[in-house]
CSV table of C-alpha atoms and ligand atoms in Angstrom, one decimal:
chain,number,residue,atom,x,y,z
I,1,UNK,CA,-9.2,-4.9,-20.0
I,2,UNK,CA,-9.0,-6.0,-16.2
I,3,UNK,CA,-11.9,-4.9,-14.6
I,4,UNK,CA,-9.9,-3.0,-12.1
I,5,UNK,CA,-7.7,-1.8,-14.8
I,6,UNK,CA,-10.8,-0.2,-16.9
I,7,UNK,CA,-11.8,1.7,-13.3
I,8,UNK,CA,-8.5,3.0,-12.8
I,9,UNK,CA,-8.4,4.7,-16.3
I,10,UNK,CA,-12.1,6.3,-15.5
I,11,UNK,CA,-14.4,3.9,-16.6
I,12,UNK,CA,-17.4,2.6,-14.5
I,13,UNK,CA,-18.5,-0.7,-14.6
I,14,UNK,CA,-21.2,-3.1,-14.2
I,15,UNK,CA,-19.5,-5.0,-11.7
I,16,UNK,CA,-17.5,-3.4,-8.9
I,17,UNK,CA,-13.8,-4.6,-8.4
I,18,UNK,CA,-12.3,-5.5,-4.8
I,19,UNK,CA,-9.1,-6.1,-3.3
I,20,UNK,CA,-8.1,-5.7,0.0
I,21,UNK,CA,-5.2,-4.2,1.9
I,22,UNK,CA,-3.3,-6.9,4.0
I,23,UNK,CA,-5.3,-9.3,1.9
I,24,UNK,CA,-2.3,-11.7,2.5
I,25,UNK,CA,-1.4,-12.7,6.4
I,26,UNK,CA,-2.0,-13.7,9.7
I,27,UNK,CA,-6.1,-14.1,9.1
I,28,UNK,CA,-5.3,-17.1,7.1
I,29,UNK,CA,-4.2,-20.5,8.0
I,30,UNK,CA,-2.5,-21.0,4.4
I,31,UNK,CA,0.2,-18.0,5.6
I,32,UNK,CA,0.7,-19.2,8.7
I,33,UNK,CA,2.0,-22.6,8.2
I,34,UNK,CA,4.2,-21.1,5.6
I,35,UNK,CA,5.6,-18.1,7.6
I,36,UNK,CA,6.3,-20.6,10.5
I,37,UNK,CA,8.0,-22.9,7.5
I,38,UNK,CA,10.2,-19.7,6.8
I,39,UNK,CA,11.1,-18.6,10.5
I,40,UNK,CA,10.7,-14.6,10.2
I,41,UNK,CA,9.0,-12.4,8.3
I,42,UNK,CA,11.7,-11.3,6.5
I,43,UNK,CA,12.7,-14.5,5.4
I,44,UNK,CA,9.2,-14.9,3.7
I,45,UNK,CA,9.8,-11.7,2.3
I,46,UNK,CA,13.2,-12.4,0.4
I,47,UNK,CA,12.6,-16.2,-0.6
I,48,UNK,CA,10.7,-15.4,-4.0
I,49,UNK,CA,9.2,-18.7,-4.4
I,50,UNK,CA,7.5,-18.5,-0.7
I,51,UNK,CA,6.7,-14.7,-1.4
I,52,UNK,CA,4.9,-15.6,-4.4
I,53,UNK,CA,3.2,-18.0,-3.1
I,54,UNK,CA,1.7,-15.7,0.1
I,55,UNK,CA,0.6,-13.5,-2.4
I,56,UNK,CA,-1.4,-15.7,-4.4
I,57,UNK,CA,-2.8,-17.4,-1.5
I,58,UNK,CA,-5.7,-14.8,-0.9
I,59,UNK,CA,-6.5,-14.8,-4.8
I,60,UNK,CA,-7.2,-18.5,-5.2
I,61,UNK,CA,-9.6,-19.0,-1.7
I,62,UNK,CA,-11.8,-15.2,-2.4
I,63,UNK,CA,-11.2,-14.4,-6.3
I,64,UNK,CA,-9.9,-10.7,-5.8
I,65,UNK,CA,-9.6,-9.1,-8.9
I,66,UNK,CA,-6.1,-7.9,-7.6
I,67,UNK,CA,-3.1,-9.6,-5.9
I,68,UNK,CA,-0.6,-7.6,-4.1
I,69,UNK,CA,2.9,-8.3,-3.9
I,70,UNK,CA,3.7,-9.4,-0.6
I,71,UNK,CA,6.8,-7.5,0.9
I,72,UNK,CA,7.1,-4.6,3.3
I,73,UNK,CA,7.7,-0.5,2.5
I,74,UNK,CA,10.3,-1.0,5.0
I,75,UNK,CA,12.7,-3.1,2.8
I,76,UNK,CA,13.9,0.4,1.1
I,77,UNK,CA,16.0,1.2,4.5
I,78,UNK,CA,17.1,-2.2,4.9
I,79,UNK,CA,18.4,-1.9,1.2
I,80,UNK,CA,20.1,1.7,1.6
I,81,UNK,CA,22.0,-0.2,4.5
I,82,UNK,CA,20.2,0.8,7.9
I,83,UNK,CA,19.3,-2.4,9.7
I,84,UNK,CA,15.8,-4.2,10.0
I,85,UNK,CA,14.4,-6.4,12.0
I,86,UNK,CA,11.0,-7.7,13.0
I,87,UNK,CA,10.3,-9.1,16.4
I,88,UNK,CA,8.0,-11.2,17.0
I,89,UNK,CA,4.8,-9.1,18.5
I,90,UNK,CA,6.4,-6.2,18.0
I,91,UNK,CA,6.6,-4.9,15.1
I,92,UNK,CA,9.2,-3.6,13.0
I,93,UNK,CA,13.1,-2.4,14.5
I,94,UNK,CA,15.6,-0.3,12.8
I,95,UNK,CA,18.8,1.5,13.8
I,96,UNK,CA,17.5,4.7,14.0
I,97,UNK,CA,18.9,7.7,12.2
I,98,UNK,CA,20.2,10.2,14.4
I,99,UNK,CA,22.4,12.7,13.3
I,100,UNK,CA,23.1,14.4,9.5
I,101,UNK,CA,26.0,12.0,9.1
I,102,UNK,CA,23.7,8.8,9.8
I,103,UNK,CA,22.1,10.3,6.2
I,104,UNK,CA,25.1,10.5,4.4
I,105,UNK,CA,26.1,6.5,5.3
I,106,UNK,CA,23.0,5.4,3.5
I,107,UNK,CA,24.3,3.9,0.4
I,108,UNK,CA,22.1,4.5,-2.8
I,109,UNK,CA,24.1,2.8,-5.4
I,110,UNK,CA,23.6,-1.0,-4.2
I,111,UNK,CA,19.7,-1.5,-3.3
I,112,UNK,CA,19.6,-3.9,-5.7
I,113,UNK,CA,21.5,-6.7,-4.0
I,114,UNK,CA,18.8,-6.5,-1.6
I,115,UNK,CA,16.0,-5.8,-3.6
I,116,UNK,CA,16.6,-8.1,-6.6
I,117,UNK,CA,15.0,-10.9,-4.6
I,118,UNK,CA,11.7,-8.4,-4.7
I,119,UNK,CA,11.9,-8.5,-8.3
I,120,UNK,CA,12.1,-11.7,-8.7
I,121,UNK,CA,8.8,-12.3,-6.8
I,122,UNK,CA,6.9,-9.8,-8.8
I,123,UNK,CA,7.9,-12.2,-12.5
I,124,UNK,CA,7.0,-15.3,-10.5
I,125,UNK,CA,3.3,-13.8,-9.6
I,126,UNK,CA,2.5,-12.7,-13.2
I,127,UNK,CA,3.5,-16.0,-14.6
I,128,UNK,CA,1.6,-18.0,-11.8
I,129,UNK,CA,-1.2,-16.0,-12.3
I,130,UNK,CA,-0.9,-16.4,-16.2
I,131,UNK,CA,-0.8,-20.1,-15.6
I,132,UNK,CA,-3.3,-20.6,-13.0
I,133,UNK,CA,-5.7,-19.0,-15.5
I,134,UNK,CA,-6.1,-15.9,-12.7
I,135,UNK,CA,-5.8,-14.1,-16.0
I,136,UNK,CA,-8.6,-10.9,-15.0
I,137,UNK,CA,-6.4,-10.4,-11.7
I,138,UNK,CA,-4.3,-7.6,-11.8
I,139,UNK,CA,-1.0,-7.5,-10.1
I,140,UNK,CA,-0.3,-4.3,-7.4
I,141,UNK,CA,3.0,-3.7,-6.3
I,142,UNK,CA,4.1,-0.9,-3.6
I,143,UNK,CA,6.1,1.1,-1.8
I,144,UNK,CA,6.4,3.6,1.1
I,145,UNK,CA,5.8,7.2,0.6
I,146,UNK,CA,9.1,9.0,1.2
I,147,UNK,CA,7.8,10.7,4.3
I,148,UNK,CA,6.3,7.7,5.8
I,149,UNK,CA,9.5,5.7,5.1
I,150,UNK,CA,11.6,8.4,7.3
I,151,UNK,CA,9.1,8.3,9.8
I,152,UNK,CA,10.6,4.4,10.8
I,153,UNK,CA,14.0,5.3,9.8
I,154,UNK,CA,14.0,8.5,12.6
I,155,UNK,CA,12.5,6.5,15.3
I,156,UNK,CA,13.6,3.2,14.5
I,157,UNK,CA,10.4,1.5,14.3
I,158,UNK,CA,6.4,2.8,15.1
I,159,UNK,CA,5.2,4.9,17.7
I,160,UNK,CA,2.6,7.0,18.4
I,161,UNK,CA,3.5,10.2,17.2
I,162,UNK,CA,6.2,10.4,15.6
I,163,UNK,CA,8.2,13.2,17.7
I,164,UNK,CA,11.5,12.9,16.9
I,165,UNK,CA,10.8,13.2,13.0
I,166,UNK,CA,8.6,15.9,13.3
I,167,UNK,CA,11.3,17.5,15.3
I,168,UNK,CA,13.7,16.6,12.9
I,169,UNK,CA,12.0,18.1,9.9
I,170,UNK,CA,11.3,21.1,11.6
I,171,UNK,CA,14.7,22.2,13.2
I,172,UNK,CA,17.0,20.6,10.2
I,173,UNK,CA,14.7,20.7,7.1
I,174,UNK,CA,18.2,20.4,4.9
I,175,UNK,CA,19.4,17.4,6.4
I,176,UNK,CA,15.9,15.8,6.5
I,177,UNK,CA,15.2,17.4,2.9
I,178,UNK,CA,18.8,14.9,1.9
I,179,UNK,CA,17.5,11.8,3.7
I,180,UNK,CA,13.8,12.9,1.1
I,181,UNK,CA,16.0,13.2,-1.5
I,182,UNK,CA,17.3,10.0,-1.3
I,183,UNK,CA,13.9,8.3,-0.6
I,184,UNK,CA,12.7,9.8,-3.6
I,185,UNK,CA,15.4,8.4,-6.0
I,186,UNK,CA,15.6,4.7,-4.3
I,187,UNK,CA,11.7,4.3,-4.3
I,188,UNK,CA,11.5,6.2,-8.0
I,189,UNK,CA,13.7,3.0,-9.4
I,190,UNK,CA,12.0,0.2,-7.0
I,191,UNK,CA,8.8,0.8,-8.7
I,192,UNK,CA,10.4,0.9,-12.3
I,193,UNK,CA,11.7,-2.1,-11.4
I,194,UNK,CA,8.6,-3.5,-10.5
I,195,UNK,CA,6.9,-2.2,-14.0
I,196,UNK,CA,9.7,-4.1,-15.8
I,197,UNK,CA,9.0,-7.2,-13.5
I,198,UNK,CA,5.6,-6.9,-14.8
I,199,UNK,CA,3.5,-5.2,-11.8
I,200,UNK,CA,0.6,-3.7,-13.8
I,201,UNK,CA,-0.7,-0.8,-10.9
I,202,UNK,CA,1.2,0.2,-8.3
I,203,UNK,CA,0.6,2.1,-4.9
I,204,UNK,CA,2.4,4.5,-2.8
I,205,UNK,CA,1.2,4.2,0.9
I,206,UNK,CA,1.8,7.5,3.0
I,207,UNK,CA,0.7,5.8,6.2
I,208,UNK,CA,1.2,8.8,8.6
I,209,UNK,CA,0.5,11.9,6.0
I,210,UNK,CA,-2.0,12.7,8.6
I,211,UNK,CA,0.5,13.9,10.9
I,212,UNK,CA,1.6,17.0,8.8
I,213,UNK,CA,-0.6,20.1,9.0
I,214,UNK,CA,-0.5,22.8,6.5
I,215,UNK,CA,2.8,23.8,5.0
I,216,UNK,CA,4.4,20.5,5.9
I,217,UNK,CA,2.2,18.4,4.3
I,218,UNK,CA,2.8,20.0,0.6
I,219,UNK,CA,6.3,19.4,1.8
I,220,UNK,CA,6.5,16.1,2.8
I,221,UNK,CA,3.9,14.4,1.7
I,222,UNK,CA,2.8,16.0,-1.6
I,223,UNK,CA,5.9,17.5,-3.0
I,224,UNK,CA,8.2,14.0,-2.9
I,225,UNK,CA,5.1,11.7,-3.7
I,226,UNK,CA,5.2,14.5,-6.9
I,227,UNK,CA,8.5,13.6,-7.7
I,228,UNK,CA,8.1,9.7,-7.6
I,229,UNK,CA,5.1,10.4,-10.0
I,230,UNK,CA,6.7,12.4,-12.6
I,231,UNK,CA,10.0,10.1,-12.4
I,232,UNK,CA,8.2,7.1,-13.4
I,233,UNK,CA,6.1,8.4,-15.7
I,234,UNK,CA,8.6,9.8,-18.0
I,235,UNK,CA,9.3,5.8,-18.9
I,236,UNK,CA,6.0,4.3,-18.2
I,237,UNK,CA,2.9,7.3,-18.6
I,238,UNK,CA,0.5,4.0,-18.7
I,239,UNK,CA,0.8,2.4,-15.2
I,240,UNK,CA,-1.7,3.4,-12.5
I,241,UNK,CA,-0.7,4.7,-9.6
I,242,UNK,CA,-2.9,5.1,-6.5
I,243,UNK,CA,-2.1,7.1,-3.4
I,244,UNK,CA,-3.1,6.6,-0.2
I,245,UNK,CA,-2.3,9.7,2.2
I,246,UNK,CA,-3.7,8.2,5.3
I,247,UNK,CA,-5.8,9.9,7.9
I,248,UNK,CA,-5.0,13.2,5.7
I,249,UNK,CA,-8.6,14.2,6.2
I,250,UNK,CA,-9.6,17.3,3.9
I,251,UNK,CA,-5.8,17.9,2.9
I,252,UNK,CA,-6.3,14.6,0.5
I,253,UNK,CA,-8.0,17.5,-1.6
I,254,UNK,CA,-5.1,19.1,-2.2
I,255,UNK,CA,-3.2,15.6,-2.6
I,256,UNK,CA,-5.6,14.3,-5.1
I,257,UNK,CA,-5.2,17.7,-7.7
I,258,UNK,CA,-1.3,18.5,-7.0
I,259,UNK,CA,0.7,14.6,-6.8
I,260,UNK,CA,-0.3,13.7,-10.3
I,261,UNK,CA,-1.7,10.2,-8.9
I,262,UNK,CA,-4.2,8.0,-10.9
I,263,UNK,CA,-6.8,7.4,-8.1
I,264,UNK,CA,-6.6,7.5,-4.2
I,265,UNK,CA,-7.1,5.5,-1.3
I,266,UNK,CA,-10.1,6.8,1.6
I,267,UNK,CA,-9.2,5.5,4.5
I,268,UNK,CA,-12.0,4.3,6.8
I,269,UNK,CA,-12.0,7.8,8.7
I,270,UNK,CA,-13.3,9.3,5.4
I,271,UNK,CA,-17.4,10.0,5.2
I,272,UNK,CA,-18.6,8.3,2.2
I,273,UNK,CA,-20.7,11.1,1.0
I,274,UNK,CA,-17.6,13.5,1.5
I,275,UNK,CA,-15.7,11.5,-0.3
I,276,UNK,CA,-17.9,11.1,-3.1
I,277,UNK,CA,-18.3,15.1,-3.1
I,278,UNK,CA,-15.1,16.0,-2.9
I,279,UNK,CA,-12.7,13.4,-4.4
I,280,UNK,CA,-14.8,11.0,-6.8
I,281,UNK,CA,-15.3,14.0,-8.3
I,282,UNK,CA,-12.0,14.7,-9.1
I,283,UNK,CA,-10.6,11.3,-9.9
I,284,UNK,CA,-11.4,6.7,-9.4
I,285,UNK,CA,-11.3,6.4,-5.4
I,286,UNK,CA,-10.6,2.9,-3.5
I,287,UNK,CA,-11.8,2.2,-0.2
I,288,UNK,CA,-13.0,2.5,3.0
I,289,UNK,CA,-14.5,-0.4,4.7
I,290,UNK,CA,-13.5,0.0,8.7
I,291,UNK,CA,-11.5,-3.2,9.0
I,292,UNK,CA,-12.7,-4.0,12.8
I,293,UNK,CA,-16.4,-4.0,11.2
I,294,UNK,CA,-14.7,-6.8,8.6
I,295,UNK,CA,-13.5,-8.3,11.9
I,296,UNK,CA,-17.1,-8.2,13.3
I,297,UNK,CA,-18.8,-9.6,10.9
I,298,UNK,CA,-22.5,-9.8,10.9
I,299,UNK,CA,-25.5,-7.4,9.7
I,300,UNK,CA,-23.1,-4.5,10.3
I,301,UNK,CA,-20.7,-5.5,8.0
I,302,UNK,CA,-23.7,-6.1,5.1
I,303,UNK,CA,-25.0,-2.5,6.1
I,304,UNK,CA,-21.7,-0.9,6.0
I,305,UNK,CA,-20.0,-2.7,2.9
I,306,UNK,CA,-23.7,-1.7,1.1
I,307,UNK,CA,-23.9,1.7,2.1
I,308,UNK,CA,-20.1,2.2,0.5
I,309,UNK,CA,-21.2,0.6,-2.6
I,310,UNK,CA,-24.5,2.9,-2.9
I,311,UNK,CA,-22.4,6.0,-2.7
I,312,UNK,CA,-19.3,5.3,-5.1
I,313,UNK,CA,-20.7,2.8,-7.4
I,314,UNK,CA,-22.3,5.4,-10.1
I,315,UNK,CA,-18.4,6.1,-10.9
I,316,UNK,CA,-14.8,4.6,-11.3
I,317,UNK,CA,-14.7,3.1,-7.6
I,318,UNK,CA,-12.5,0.0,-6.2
I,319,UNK,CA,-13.4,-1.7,-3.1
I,320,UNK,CA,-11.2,-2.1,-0.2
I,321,UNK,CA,-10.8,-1.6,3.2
I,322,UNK,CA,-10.0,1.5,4.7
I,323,UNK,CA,-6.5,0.3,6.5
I,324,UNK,CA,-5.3,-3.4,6.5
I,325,UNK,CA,-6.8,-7.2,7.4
I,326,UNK,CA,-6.9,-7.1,10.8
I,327,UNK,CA,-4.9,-10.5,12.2
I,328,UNK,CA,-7.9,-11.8,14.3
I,329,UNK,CA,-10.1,-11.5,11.3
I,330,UNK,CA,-12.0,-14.9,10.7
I,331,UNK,CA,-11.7,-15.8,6.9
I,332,UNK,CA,-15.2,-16.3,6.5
I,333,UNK,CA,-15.8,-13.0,7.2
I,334,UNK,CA,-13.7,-11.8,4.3
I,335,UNK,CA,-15.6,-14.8,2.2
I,336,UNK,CA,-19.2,-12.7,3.4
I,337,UNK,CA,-17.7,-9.7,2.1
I,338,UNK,CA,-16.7,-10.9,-0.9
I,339,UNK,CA,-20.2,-12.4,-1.7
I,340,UNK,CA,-21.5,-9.1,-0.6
I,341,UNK,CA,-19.6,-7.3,-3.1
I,342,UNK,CA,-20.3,-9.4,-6.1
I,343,UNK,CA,-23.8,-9.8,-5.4
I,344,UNK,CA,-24.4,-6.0,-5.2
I,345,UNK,CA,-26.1,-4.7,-8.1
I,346,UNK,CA,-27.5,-0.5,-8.5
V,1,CP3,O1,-1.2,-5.8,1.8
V,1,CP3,C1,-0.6,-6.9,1.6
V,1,CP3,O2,-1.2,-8.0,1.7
V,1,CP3,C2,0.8,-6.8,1.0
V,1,CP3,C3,1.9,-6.8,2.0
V,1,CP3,C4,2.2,-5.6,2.9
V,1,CP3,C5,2.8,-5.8,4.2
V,1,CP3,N1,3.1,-4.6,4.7
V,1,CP3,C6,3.0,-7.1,4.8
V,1,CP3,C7,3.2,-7.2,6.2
V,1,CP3,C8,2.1,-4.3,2.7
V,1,CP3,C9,1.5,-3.5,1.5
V,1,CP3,C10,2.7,-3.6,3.8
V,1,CP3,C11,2.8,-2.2,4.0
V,1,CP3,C12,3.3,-1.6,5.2
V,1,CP3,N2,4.2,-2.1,6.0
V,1,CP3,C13,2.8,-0.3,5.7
V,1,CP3,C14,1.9,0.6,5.0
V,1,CP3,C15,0.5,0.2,5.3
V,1,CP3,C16,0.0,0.4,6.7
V,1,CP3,O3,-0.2,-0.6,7.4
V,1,CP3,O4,-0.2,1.6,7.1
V,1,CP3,C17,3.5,-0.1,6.9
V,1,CP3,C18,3.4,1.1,7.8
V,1,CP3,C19,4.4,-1.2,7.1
V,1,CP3,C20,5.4,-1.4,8.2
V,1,CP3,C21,5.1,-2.6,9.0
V,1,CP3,N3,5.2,-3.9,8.6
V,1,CP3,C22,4.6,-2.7,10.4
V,1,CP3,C23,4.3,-1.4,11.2
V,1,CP3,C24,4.4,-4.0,10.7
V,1,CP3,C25,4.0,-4.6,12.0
V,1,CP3,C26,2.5,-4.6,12.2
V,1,CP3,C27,2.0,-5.9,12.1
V,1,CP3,O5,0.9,-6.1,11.6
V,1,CP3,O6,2.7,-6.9,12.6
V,1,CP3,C28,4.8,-4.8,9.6
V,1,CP3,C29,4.8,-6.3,9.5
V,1,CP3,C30,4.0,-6.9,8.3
V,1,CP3,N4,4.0,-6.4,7.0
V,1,CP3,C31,3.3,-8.1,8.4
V,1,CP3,C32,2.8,-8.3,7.1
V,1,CP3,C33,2.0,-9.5,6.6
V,1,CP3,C34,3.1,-9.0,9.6
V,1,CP3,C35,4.4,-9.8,9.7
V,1,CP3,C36,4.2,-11.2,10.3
V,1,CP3,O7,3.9,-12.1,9.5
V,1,CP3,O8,4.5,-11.3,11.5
């Protein structure tokens, strides 16, 4: 069994396995020449022969034992109908929702005219990695955590806090419950889909679960991430799934026992030793290097990445960073790291 297949289904091993988030991008020199090739981002995202190809690109210069499909979580709006855009610099832009009746124009029955593309991608990475003889690298695929994915739909693209869903989910908890709802169902079939494509683990990111405090967070982040769960395991019990509730702090506790997922991602807020106490205790973690100390470099990033490995390595445990590739990140840094990881032994 893949090595980071045997961790996921809570068994240690000798050897600790690694992949990173944003493992594909801007750090490397292989992705830019093909994203400027493609014109936007989402044109990289859609073209499954391109796609494939970005998400390989990481695999064949480091070895991960893991390659990610390369898309977006915000492809699930643009496929219910809401408009997407990424500017350059600036992130991603959508129409935002509004008002109840911008919720009932999303259009559930078509996603996938857009999403078949996504699919498609998915097929062509198992079969280049079957052929390329990548044959221990298991294949993620992903989506957006219901609440995170309303998040960008409510204010039409990032920001700080997140005001005007919070506000939303508070004063109209119906309305926003529908717009869950549907979230829910769309993202429940995307990642069947991407089982039947032949994705072998798959992760749900909840990027801004740290926003919701107390009551809220069951809500919105545990209750729907429950749902997606439960849905895909009445046709596929097998398939991993890992959660990431970022920045959820001490509530991951709570996320970790109730959502049903396989194993969970620490962010690099997360203690080590907590972490190990109070989660690795309960089920495989993945994580939590800081990324800016990937960025960095140097004896602080052989301290750091050691010190991780030390506390999680005595059970299930996947190495990764604690948020994404940062895009200034020289790729020789990620090449130290690498090194560091294989070379670590208890
Ligand atoms: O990890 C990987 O290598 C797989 C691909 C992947 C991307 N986005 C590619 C991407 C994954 C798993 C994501 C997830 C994603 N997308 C999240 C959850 C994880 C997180 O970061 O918290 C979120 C919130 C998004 C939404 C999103 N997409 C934002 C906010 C941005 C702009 C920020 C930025 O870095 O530019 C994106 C764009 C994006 N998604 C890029 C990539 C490689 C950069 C696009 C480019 O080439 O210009």
């Amino acid at each position: 069994m893949k090595l980071i297949l045997q961790n996921l289904n809570n068994q240690k091993t000798d050897k600790v396995p690694f992949w990173f988030m944003r493992q594909a991008g801007r750090y490397l020199p292989e992705y830019r020449e093909l994203r400027s090739q493609a014109g936007g981002f989402l044109d990289l995202v859609y073209n499954p022969e391109w796609a494939s190809e970005v998400t390989i690109q990481p695999v064949r210069r480091y070895g991960m034992d893991a390659a990610i499909l390369f898309s977006d979580i915000l492809v699930i709006p643009q496929a219910l109908g809401q408009s997407l855009r990424f500017e350059t610099g600036e992130g991603p832009k959508l129409d935002a929702l509004k008002s109840p009746s911008d919720i009932e124009k999303l259009d559930i029955e078509n996603i996938d005219q857009v999403l078949n593309p996504i699919y498609e991608t998915v097929s062509l990475v198992k079969s280049k990695l079957d052929s390329e003889k990548y044959n221990q690298t298991a294949l993620i695929g992903f989506a957006g955590s219901p609440w995170t994915v309303a998040c960008y739909m409510i204010e039409g693209g990032g920001s700080k806090t997140f005001a005007q869903t919070k506000k939303w989910s508070a004063e109209d908890p119906q309305s926003f419950q529908k717009l869950i709802d549907i979230l829910v169902e769309a993202t429940s079939h995307y990642l069947i889909k991407q089982i039947e494509a032949r994705a072998e683990v798959l992760q749900l990111f909840d990027s801004w679960a740290g926003i919701l405090e107390g009551e809220d967070f069951n809500t919105w982040s545990i209750a729907p991430t429950k749902q997606i769960i439960e849905n895909i395991r009445v046709r596929y019990p097998d398939v991993p799934i890992i959660g990431f509730p970022r920045e959820a702090a001490d509530k991951a506790v709570q996320y970790a026992q109730k959502t049903g997922i396989r194993a969970i991602g620490l962010d690099y807020s997360m203690e080590p030793e907590w972490a190990r106490d109070n989660l690795q205790n309960l089920l495989p973690v993945q994580g939590n290097l800081d990324p800016q100390i990937l960025l960095e470099g140097g004896n602080a990033l052989e301290t750091q990445t050691n010190k991780i490995l030390e506390t999680f390595a005595d059970k299930p445990f996947i190495f990764n960073l604690g948020h994404g590739v940062i895009k200034e990140t020289p790729p020789e840094n990620v090449q130290n790291l690498c090194s560091i990881i294989r070379n670590f032994k208890k």
